Coordinates of C-alpha atoms and ligand atoms in Angstrom, one line a residue:
X290 CA 40.1 14.4 -50.8
X291 CA 38.7 15.2 -54.2
X292 CA 35.9 12.8 -53.4
X293 CA 35.1 14.9 -50.3
X294 CA 35.3 18.1 -52.3
X295 CA 32.8 16.8 -54.8
X296 CA 30.5 15.7 -51.9
X297 CA 30.7 19.2 -50.4
X298 CA 29.7 20.6 -53.7
X299 CA 26.8 18.3 -53.9
X300 CA 25.2 19.7 -50.7
X301 CA 21.9 21.3 -51.8
X302 CA 21.2 24.9 -51.0
X303 CA 18.7 25.7 -48.2
X304 CA 16.2 27.1 -50.7
X305 CA 16.5 24.0 -52.9
X306 CA 15.5 21.8 -49.9
X307 CA 12.7 24.1 -48.9
X308 CA 11.2 23.8 -52.3
X309 CA 10.7 20.1 -51.6
X310 CA 9.1 20.8 -48.3
X311 CA 6.0 22.9 -49.0
X312 CA 3.7 20.9 -46.8
X313 CA 6.1 21.1 -43.9
X314 CA 6.5 24.8 -44.3
X315 CA 2.8 25.3 -44.3
X316 CA 2.4 23.2 -41.1
X317 CA 5.4 24.2 -39.1
X318 CA 6.2 27.6 -40.5
X319 CA 9.0 28.8 -42.7
X320 CA 11.3 29.8 -39.9
X321 CA 11.3 26.5 -38.1
X322 CA 11.7 24.4 -41.2
X323 CA 14.5 26.5 -42.6
X324 CA 16.3 26.3 -39.3
X325 CA 15.8 22.6 -39.2
X326 CA 17.2 22.3 -42.8
X327 CA 20.3 24.3 -41.8
X328 CA 20.9 21.9 -38.9
X329 CA 20.6 18.9 -41.2
X330 CA 23.0 20.5 -43.7
X331 CA 25.4 21.1 -40.9
X332 CA 25.1 17.5 -39.9
X333 CA 25.7 16.4 -43.4
X334 CA 28.9 18.5 -43.6
X335 CA 30.2 16.8 -40.4
X336 CA 29.4 13.5 -41.9
X337 CA 31.3 14.3 -45.1
X338 CA 34.3 15.5 -43.0
X339 CA 34.5 12.3 -41.2
X340 CA 33.8 10.2 -44.3
X341 CA 30.6 8.8 -43.0
X342 CA 28.3 10.5 -45.6
X343 CA 26.3 8.3 -47.8
X344 CA 25.8 8.6 -51.6
X345 CA 25.7 12.2 -52.8
X346 CA 22.8 11.4 -55.1
X347 CA 20.6 11.0 -52.0
X348 CA 21.6 14.2 -50.2
X349 CA 18.5 16.1 -51.0
X350 CA 16.3 13.2 -50.0
X351 CA 18.3 12.5 -46.9
X352 CA 17.9 16.0 -45.7
X353 CA 14.2 16.1 -46.3
X354 CA 13.8 12.9 -44.5
X355 CA 15.9 14.0 -41.5
X356 CA 13.9 17.3 -41.2
X357 CA 10.6 15.3 -41.4
X358 CA 11.8 13.0 -38.6
X359 CA 12.9 15.8 -36.4
X360 CA 9.6 17.7 -36.9
X361 CA 7.7 14.5 -36.0
X362 CA 9.8 14.1 -32.9
X363 CA 9.2 17.7 -31.9
X364 CA 5.5 17.0 -32.0
X365 CA 5.7 14.4 -29.3
X366 CA 4.8 15.8 -26.0
X367 CA 7.5 15.9 -23.4
X368 CA 5.1 15.4 -20.5
X369 CA 3.3 12.1 -21.0
X370 CA 1.4 9.4 -19.0
X371 CA 3.3 6.4 -17.7
X372 CA 2.3 3.1 -16.1
X373 CA 3.1 3.4 -12.4
X374 CA 4.0 -0.2 -11.5
X375 CA 6.7 0.9 -9.1
X376 CA 4.7 -0.3 -6.1
X377 CA 4.6 3.2 -4.7
X378 CA 1.0 4.5 -4.9
X379 CA 1.7 8.2 -4.3
X380 CA 5.0 8.5 -6.1
X381 CA 6.1 12.1 -6.0
X382 CA 8.2 11.8 -9.1
X383 CA 5.3 10.3 -11.0
X384 CA 2.8 12.9 -9.9
X385 CA 1.3 11.6 -6.7
X386 CA -2.5 11.3 -6.4
X387 CA -4.7 10.6 -9.4
X388 CA -7.7 12.8 -9.6
X389 CA -11.3 11.6 -9.6
X390 CA -13.3 12.3 -12.8
X391 CA -15.5 14.9 -11.1
X392 CA -12.4 16.9 -10.1
X393 CA -10.9 16.7 -13.6
X394 CA -14.2 17.9 -15.1
X395 CA -14.4 20.8 -12.7
X396 CA -10.9 21.8 -13.5
X397 CA -11.5 21.7 -17.3
X398 CA -14.7 23.6 -16.9
X399 CA -13.1 26.6 -15.1
X400 CA -10.2 26.4 -17.6
X401 CA -12.5 26.8 -20.5
X402 CA -14.8 29.5 -19.2
X403 CA -14.8 32.6 -17.0
X404 CA -16.0 31.7 -13.6
X405 CA -16.9 33.1 -10.2
X406 CA -13.3 32.3 -8.9
X407 CA -13.2 35.5 -6.8
X408 CA -16.5 37.0 -7.6
X409 CA -19.5 37.2 -5.3
X410 CA -22.4 36.5 -7.6
X411 CA -25.0 37.6 -5.1
X412 CA -23.4 40.9 -4.4
X413 CA -22.0 41.4 -7.9
X414 CA -18.6 42.4 -6.6
X415 CA -15.2 41.0 -5.7
X416 CA -15.2 37.8 -3.6
X417 CA -12.6 35.6 -2.0
X418 CA -11.2 32.5 -3.8
X419 CA -11.0 30.7 -0.4
X420 CA -14.8 30.8 -0.1
X421 CA -15.0 27.8 -2.4
X422 CA -13.2 25.5 0.0
X423 CA -13.2 27.0 3.4
X424 CA -16.6 25.7 4.5
X425 CA -15.9 22.2 3.2
X426 CA -12.5 22.0 5.0
X427 CA -14.1 23.3 8.3
X428 CA -16.9 20.8 8.0
X429 CA -14.5 17.8 7.4
X430 CA -11.9 18.8 10.0
X431 CA -13.8 20.7 12.7
X432 CA -11.6 23.8 12.1
X433 CA -12.9 27.3 12.5
X434 CA -11.2 28.6 9.4
X435 CA -9.0 27.4 6.5
X436 CA -7.1 28.5 3.5
X437 CA -5.1 26.8 0.7
X438 CA -1.7 27.5 -0.9
X439 CA 0.5 25.9 -3.5
X440 CA 1.7 22.9 -1.5
X441 CA 2.3 21.8 2.1
X442 CA 5.9 23.2 2.0
X443 CA 4.3 26.6 1.2
X444 CA 1.7 26.1 3.9
X445 CA 4.4 25.5 6.6
X446 CA 6.5 28.5 5.3
X447 CA 3.5 30.8 5.2
X448 CA 2.2 29.7 8.6
X449 CA 5.6 30.2 10.3
X450 CA 6.3 33.5 8.5
X451 CA 2.9 34.8 9.5
X452 CA 2.9 33.7 13.2
X453 CA 6.6 33.5 14.2
X454 CA 8.7 35.9 12.1
X455 CA 11.8 37.0 13.9
X456 CA 10.9 34.9 16.9
X457 CA 11.8 31.6 18.3
X458 CA 10.3 28.2 17.2
X459 CA 11.2 25.3 19.4
X460 CA 11.2 21.9 17.6
X461 CA 12.2 18.4 18.7
X462 CA 15.5 17.2 17.2
X463 CA 13.7 14.0 16.3
X464 CA 11.4 16.0 14.0
X465 CA 13.9 18.0 12.0
X466 CA 13.2 15.9 9.0
X467 CA 14.1 16.1 5.3
X468 CA 11.1 15.2 3.2
X469 CA 12.9 14.7 -0.2
X470 CA 13.5 17.2 -2.9
X471 CA 14.8 20.0 -0.9
X472 CA 12.3 20.3 1.9
X473 CA 14.3 20.3 5.1
X474 CA 12.5 21.4 8.2
X475 CA 15.4 23.5 9.7
X476 CA 15.9 25.3 6.4
X477 CA 12.2 26.0 6.0
X478 CA 12.0 27.4 9.5
X479 CA 15.0 29.7 8.8
X480 CA 13.7 30.7 5.4
X481 CA 10.4 31.7 7.0
X482 CA 12.4 34.2 9.0
X483 CA 12.2 32.3 12.3
X484 CA 14.8 31.3 14.9
X485 CA 14.9 27.6 15.2
X486 CA 15.4 26.3 18.7
X487 CA 16.4 22.7 18.7
X488 CA 15.2 20.8 21.8
X489 CA 15.5 17.2 23.1
X490 CA 17.5 14.6 21.2
X491 CA 17.0 12.5 18.1
X492 CA 15.3 9.7 19.9
X493 CA 13.9 11.3 23.0
X494 CA 12.2 14.6 23.7
X495 CA 10.3 15.3 26.9
X496 CA 7.7 17.8 28.0
X497 CA 10.4 19.4 30.2
X498 CA 12.5 20.1 27.1
X499 CA 9.6 22.1 25.7
X500 CA 9.0 23.8 29.0
X501 CA 12.6 25.0 29.4
X502 CA 12.8 26.2 25.8
X503 CA 9.9 28.6 26.2
X504 CA 11.0 32.2 26.6
X505 CA 9.4 35.6 26.1
X506 CA 10.6 35.3 22.5
X507 CA 8.9 32.0 21.7
X508 CA 6.3 32.5 19.0
X509 CA 4.7 29.1 18.9
X510 CA 5.3 25.4 19.5
X511 CA 5.7 23.3 16.4
X512 CA 5.3 19.6 15.9
X513 CA 6.3 17.9 12.6
X514 CA 4.9 14.6 11.5
X515 CA 7.9 12.4 10.9
X516 CA 6.3 11.3 7.7
X517 CA 9.0 9.3 6.0
X518 CA 10.8 7.6 8.8
X519 CA 10.3 6.0 12.2
X520 CA 12.7 5.6 15.1
X521 CA 12.2 2.5 17.1
X522 CA 13.7 1.4 20.4
X523 CA 14.5 3.8 23.3
X524 CA 12.2 6.6 22.1
X525 CA 10.0 9.1 23.7
X526 CA 8.0 12.0 22.2
X527 CA 5.6 14.4 23.7
X528 CA 2.0 13.9 22.7
X529 CA 0.0 16.5 20.8
X530 CA -2.2 17.0 23.8
X531 CA 0.7 17.7 26.2
X532 CA 2.4 20.2 23.8
X533 CA -1.0 21.9 23.3
X534 CA -1.4 22.3 27.1
X535 CA 2.0 23.7 27.4
X536 CA 1.5 26.2 24.6
X537 CA -1.8 27.4 25.9
X538 CA -0.5 27.8 29.5
X539 CA 2.0 30.2 27.9
X540 CA -0.5 31.9 25.6
X541 CA 1.2 30.8 22.4
X542 CA -0.2 28.8 19.5
X543 CA 0.5 25.1 18.8
X544 CA 1.1 24.3 15.1
X545 CA 1.4 20.9 13.6
X546 CA 2.8 20.0 10.1
X547 CA 0.8 16.9 9.5
X548 CA 2.5 16.1 6.2
X549 CA -0.1 13.9 4.6
X550 CA -3.5 15.1 5.8
X551 CA -6.2 12.5 6.3
X552 CA -9.9 12.8 6.9
X553 CA -10.7 9.1 7.2
X554 CA -10.7 6.4 9.7
X555 CA -8.1 4.3 7.8
X556 CA -8.6 1.3 10.1
X557 CA -12.2 0.8 8.9
X558 CA -10.8 0.4 5.4
X559 CA -8.4 -2.3 6.6
X560 CA -5.5 0.1 6.3
X561 CA -2.8 1.0 8.9
X562 CA -3.9 3.6 11.3
X563 CA -3.2 7.3 10.6
X564 CA -4.4 10.2 12.7
X565 CA -6.9 12.5 11.2
X566 CA -6.8 16.2 10.8
X567 CA -9.8 16.4 13.1
X568 CA -8.1 14.4 15.9
X569 CA -5.1 16.7 15.8
X570 CA -7.3 19.8 16.1
X571 CA -9.3 18.1 18.9
X572 CA -6.1 17.4 20.8
X573 CA -5.4 21.1 20.9
X574 CA -3.6 22.1 17.8
X575 CA -4.4 25.7 16.8
X576 CA -3.2 25.4 13.2
X577 CA -2.5 22.3 11.1
X578 CA -1.0 22.1 7.7
X579 CA -1.1 19.2 5.2
X580 CA -0.8 18.3 1.5
X581 CA -3.7 18.0 -0.9
X582 CA -2.1 15.3 -3.1
X583 CA -0.9 12.8 -0.6
X584 CA -3.5 10.6 1.3
X585 CA -6.2 13.2 0.7
X586 CA -6.1 12.2 -3.0
X587 CA -6.6 15.6 -4.5
X588 CA -4.5 18.1 -6.6
X589 CA -1.2 19.5 -5.4
X590 CA -1.8 22.1 -2.8
X591 CA -1.3 22.8 0.9
X592 CA -4.1 23.2 3.3
X593 CA -3.9 25.4 6.4
X594 CA -6.8 24.9 8.9
X595 CA -7.4 26.0 12.5
X596 CA -8.3 28.9 14.7
X597 CA -10.0 31.8 13.0
X598 CA -7.7 34.6 14.3
X599 CA -4.6 32.8 13.3
X600 CA -5.9 31.7 9.8
X601 CA -6.9 35.4 9.3
X602 CA -3.3 36.5 10.1
X603 CA -2.0 33.9 7.7
X604 CA -4.4 35.0 4.9
X605 CA -3.4 38.7 5.3
X606 CA 0.3 38.0 5.0
X607 CA 1.5 39.4 1.6
X608 CA 3.3 36.1 0.9
X609 CA -0.2 34.5 0.7
X610 CA -0.6 36.2 -2.7
X611 CA 2.6 34.7 -3.9
X612 CA 1.8 31.2 -2.8
X613 CA -1.9 31.1 -3.8
X614 CA -3.3 28.3 -5.9
X615 CA -4.8 28.6 -9.4
X616 CA -8.4 28.1 -10.4
X617 CA -8.0 24.6 -11.7
X618 CA -6.5 23.4 -8.5
X619 CA -9.3 25.1 -6.5
X620 CA -12.0 23.6 -8.7
X621 CA -10.5 20.1 -8.4
X622 CA -9.9 20.4 -4.7
X623 CA -13.5 21.5 -4.1
X624 CA -14.8 18.4 -5.9
X625 CA -12.5 16.1 -4.0
X626 CA -13.6 17.6 -0.7
X627 CA -17.2 17.2 -1.7
X628 CA -16.6 13.5 -2.3
X629 CA -15.5 13.2 1.4
X630 CA -19.0 14.4 2.4
X631 CA -20.2 11.0 1.3
X632 CA -17.5 8.6 2.8
X633 CA -19.4 5.4 2.1
X634 CA -18.9 6.0 -1.7
X635 CA -15.3 7.1 -1.3
X636 CA -13.7 3.7 -2.0
X637 CA -15.2 3.8 -5.5
X638 CA -15.0 7.5 -6.1
X639 CA -11.5 8.5 -5.0
X640 CA -8.7 6.9 -7.0
X641 CA -6.1 7.0 -4.2
X642 CA -8.4 5.2 -1.8
X643 CA -9.5 2.8 -4.5
X644 CA -5.8 1.9 -5.2
X645 CA -5.0 1.6 -1.5
X646 CA -7.9 -0.7 -0.8
X647 CA -7.8 -2.7 -4.1
X648 CA -8.7 -6.4 -3.1
X649 CA -5.7 -8.7 -3.1
X650 CA -7.4 -11.5 -5.0
X651 CA -8.2 -9.1 -7.8
X652 CA -4.5 -8.0 -8.1
X653 CA -3.4 -11.6 -8.1
X654 CA -5.8 -12.5 -10.9
X655 CA -4.5 -9.6 -12.9
X656 CA -0.9 -10.7 -12.4
X657 CA -1.8 -14.3 -13.4
X658 CA -3.6 -13.0 -16.5
X659 CA -0.6 -11.0 -17.6
X660 CA 2.2 -13.4 -16.8
X661 CA 2.0 -15.5 -20.0
X662 CA 1.4 -12.4 -22.1
X663 CA 4.5 -10.7 -20.7
X664 CA 6.5 -13.8 -21.0
X665 CA 5.5 -14.3 -24.7
X666 CA 6.4 -10.7 -25.4
X667 CA 9.9 -10.9 -23.9
X668 CA 12.5 -13.1 -25.5
X669 CA 13.1 -16.5 -24.0
X670 CA 16.0 -14.9 -22.3
X671 CA 13.7 -14.0 -19.4
X672 CA 11.7 -15.9 -16.9
X673 CA 8.4 -14.3 -15.8
X674 CA 6.5 -15.4 -12.6
X675 CA 3.7 -14.2 -10.4
X676 CA 5.0 -13.1 -7.0
X677 CA 3.8 -11.7 -3.7
X678 CA 5.2 -8.2 -3.1
X679 CA 4.4 -5.2 -1.1
X680 CA 3.2 -1.7 -2.1
X681 CA 4.0 1.4 -0.2
X682 CA 1.8 4.4 0.2
X683 CA 4.6 6.8 -0.7
X684 CA 5.1 10.5 -0.3
X685 CA 6.1 9.9 3.3
X686 CA 2.7 8.6 4.3
X687 CA 2.6 5.5 6.5
X688 CA 6.3 4.9 6.0
X689 CA 6.6 1.6 7.9
X690 CA 3.4 0.1 6.6
X691 CA 3.7 -2.2 3.7
X692 CA 0.5 -3.1 1.9
X693 CA 0.5 -6.7 0.5
X694 CA 0.2 -6.9 -3.2
X695 CA 1.0 -9.1 -6.3
X696 CA 3.3 -8.5 -9.1
X697 CA 5.2 -10.0 -12.0
X698 CA 8.8 -10.8 -11.4
X699 CA 11.1 -10.9 -14.4
X700 CA 14.5 -12.6 -14.1
X701 CA 17.0 -12.7 -17.0
X702 CA 18.3 -16.2 -17.7
X703 CA 21.8 -14.9 -17.6
X704 CA 21.3 -13.3 -14.1
X705 CA 23.1 -10.2 -15.3
X706 CA 22.5 -6.9 -13.7
X707 CA 23.2 -5.2 -17.0
X708 CA 20.4 -7.2 -18.7
X709 CA 18.1 -6.2 -15.9
X710 CA 18.9 -2.5 -16.2
X711 CA 18.5 -2.6 -20.0
X712 CA 15.1 -4.4 -19.6
X713 CA 14.0 -1.6 -17.2
X714 CA 15.2 1.0 -19.7
X715 CA 13.4 -0.8 -22.6
X716 CA 10.2 -0.8 -20.6
X717 CA 10.6 3.0 -20.2
X718 CA 11.0 3.4 -24.0
X719 CA 7.5 2.1 -24.7
X720 CA 5.0 4.7 -26.0
X721 CA 3.4 4.7 -22.6
X722 CA 6.5 4.0 -20.5
X723 CA 6.3 1.3 -17.9
X724 CA 8.0 2.2 -14.5
X725 CA 8.8 -0.9 -12.5
X726 CA 11.5 -1.5 -9.9
X727 CA 14.6 -3.6 -9.7
X728 CA 14.8 -5.6 -6.5
X729 CA 17.0 -8.6 -5.5
X730 CA 18.2 -9.5 -9.0
X731 CA 14.8 -9.2 -10.6
X732 CA 12.6 -6.6 -12.3
X733 CA 9.4 -6.2 -10.5
X734 CA 6.1 -4.9 -11.8
X735 CA 3.6 -4.3 -8.9
X736 CA 0.1 -4.8 -10.4
X737 CA -1.7 -2.7 -7.7
X738 CA -1.9 0.5 -9.7
X739 CA -2.5 -1.1 -13.2
X740 CA -5.9 0.1 -14.2
X741 CA -5.6 0.2 -18.0
X742 CA -4.8 -3.5 -18.5
X743 CA -5.7 -3.4 -22.2
X744 CA -3.4 -0.5 -22.8
X745 CA -0.6 -2.4 -21.1
X746 CA -1.2 -5.5 -23.2
X747 CA -1.4 -3.7 -26.5
X748 CA 2.0 -2.2 -26.4
X749 CA 3.7 -5.5 -25.3
X750 CA 4.0 -6.4 -29.0
X751 CA 6.6 -3.6 -29.4
X752 CA 9.0 -5.2 -26.9
X753 CA 10.5 -7.7 -29.3
X754 CA 11.8 -5.0 -31.6
X755 CA 13.0 -2.8 -28.8
X756 CA 14.8 -5.6 -27.1
X757 CA 16.9 -6.7 -30.1
Ligands
PLP1062 C1 5.2 15.9 2.4 C2 5.5 16.7 3.5 C3 5.8 18.1 3.4 C4 5.8 18.7 2.0 O1 4.5 18.7 1.4 P1 4.4 19.1 -0.1 O2 2.9 19.1 -0.3 O3 5.1 18.0 -0.9 O4 5.0 20.4 -0.3 C5 6.0 18.8 4.5 N1 6.0 18.3 5.7 C6 5.8 17.0 5.9 C7 5.8 16.4 7.3 C8 5.5 16.1 4.8 O5 5.3 14.8 5.0

């Protein structure tokens, strides 16, 4: 008791601590440092109360050190790069597509300087920010007009709100998908102010279902790319062409939410087939919407392309202003679209395509090269072997297509799930966290997306300390 009392009395005053911290005060400001000192003094009081406080001779030093530590920690960025070895190339939680250098440079340039974002340089007056991308999108897709918003969810919302507010939108029950996060097609349709009319069944929807759903109140026909799942077996869906015919017979537009938009013939790259934006427009869609940061490989945005009168109606909706993209996104998107003008170079110039088409032997060699190094860095409590695995595109693109890859498989000698989970956690505690996946009693690192091999190797030496 008396001991605690004397300890409480030994707590230095805030001003006394601040006198030891001139440099910190100069660097971080008086207010922040004195607040941090008060926090540490409070912590010390708690420690004395529960008899865990150290020697009172060190109190001053301990507080200074704790404040220094908390200031250093506060300097660490919260938003940091990670190694995506999860096997999912376009991982929504890890930021989806990686931008090409030209796109990054363009974004930096407009961030640093005033620009002609919405300024017509020839006329010397206000311009339209869509002018930077509309021509390119039309050229690549065959659309008459185009605009861009914050993401594809916004593109769907804006399109429906502009073309079908307070009116009916028939959609096949097989396409009322949930994309992840909170994008659920029925809710988006309702939030856009439209009346959802469910037609057909989960596995089968026929042309006659569309036909009988059309009333005087039907605003448009909607098709949704079932991006992230596939129904197999006794199934039937109505083709884009057939829906388009039906829509046009009834003088209403046909809208497709393509999900992951694509401008390329994927087959020619040895990848699973995926319809292009151009094909959908050619089969009669009047408006299509798609994401910028899925297969397209650009920044997060949502692209709306199609018939001029409809795109004009969409652009003049007041909601467009609320959903518009910023200048960095526009600058980056413009450069990504320009790369598509030269498709022969795309495999080298567009990171998403480069990762998707990375040669299997190259991935295998990388896995072999890293196997010993990872094994040496882990304690002998783990086995590390090279294994075949499969990568996924992710973000709902090509959901049933696995892309063969190679990885490193780590198995704890004790076969314990706890050990596996704690290994995965330790890998996430590295300065540049490593994100792998746990699968079938092993911790798997898919090498497909490992570009900075040296950076990966360099931090392995830290594992020993973290694991013990
Ligand atoms: C991914 C996806 C969306 C949402 O796109 P975001 O760009 O993530 O907003 C909407 N519809 C479909 C079919 C999708 O696949």
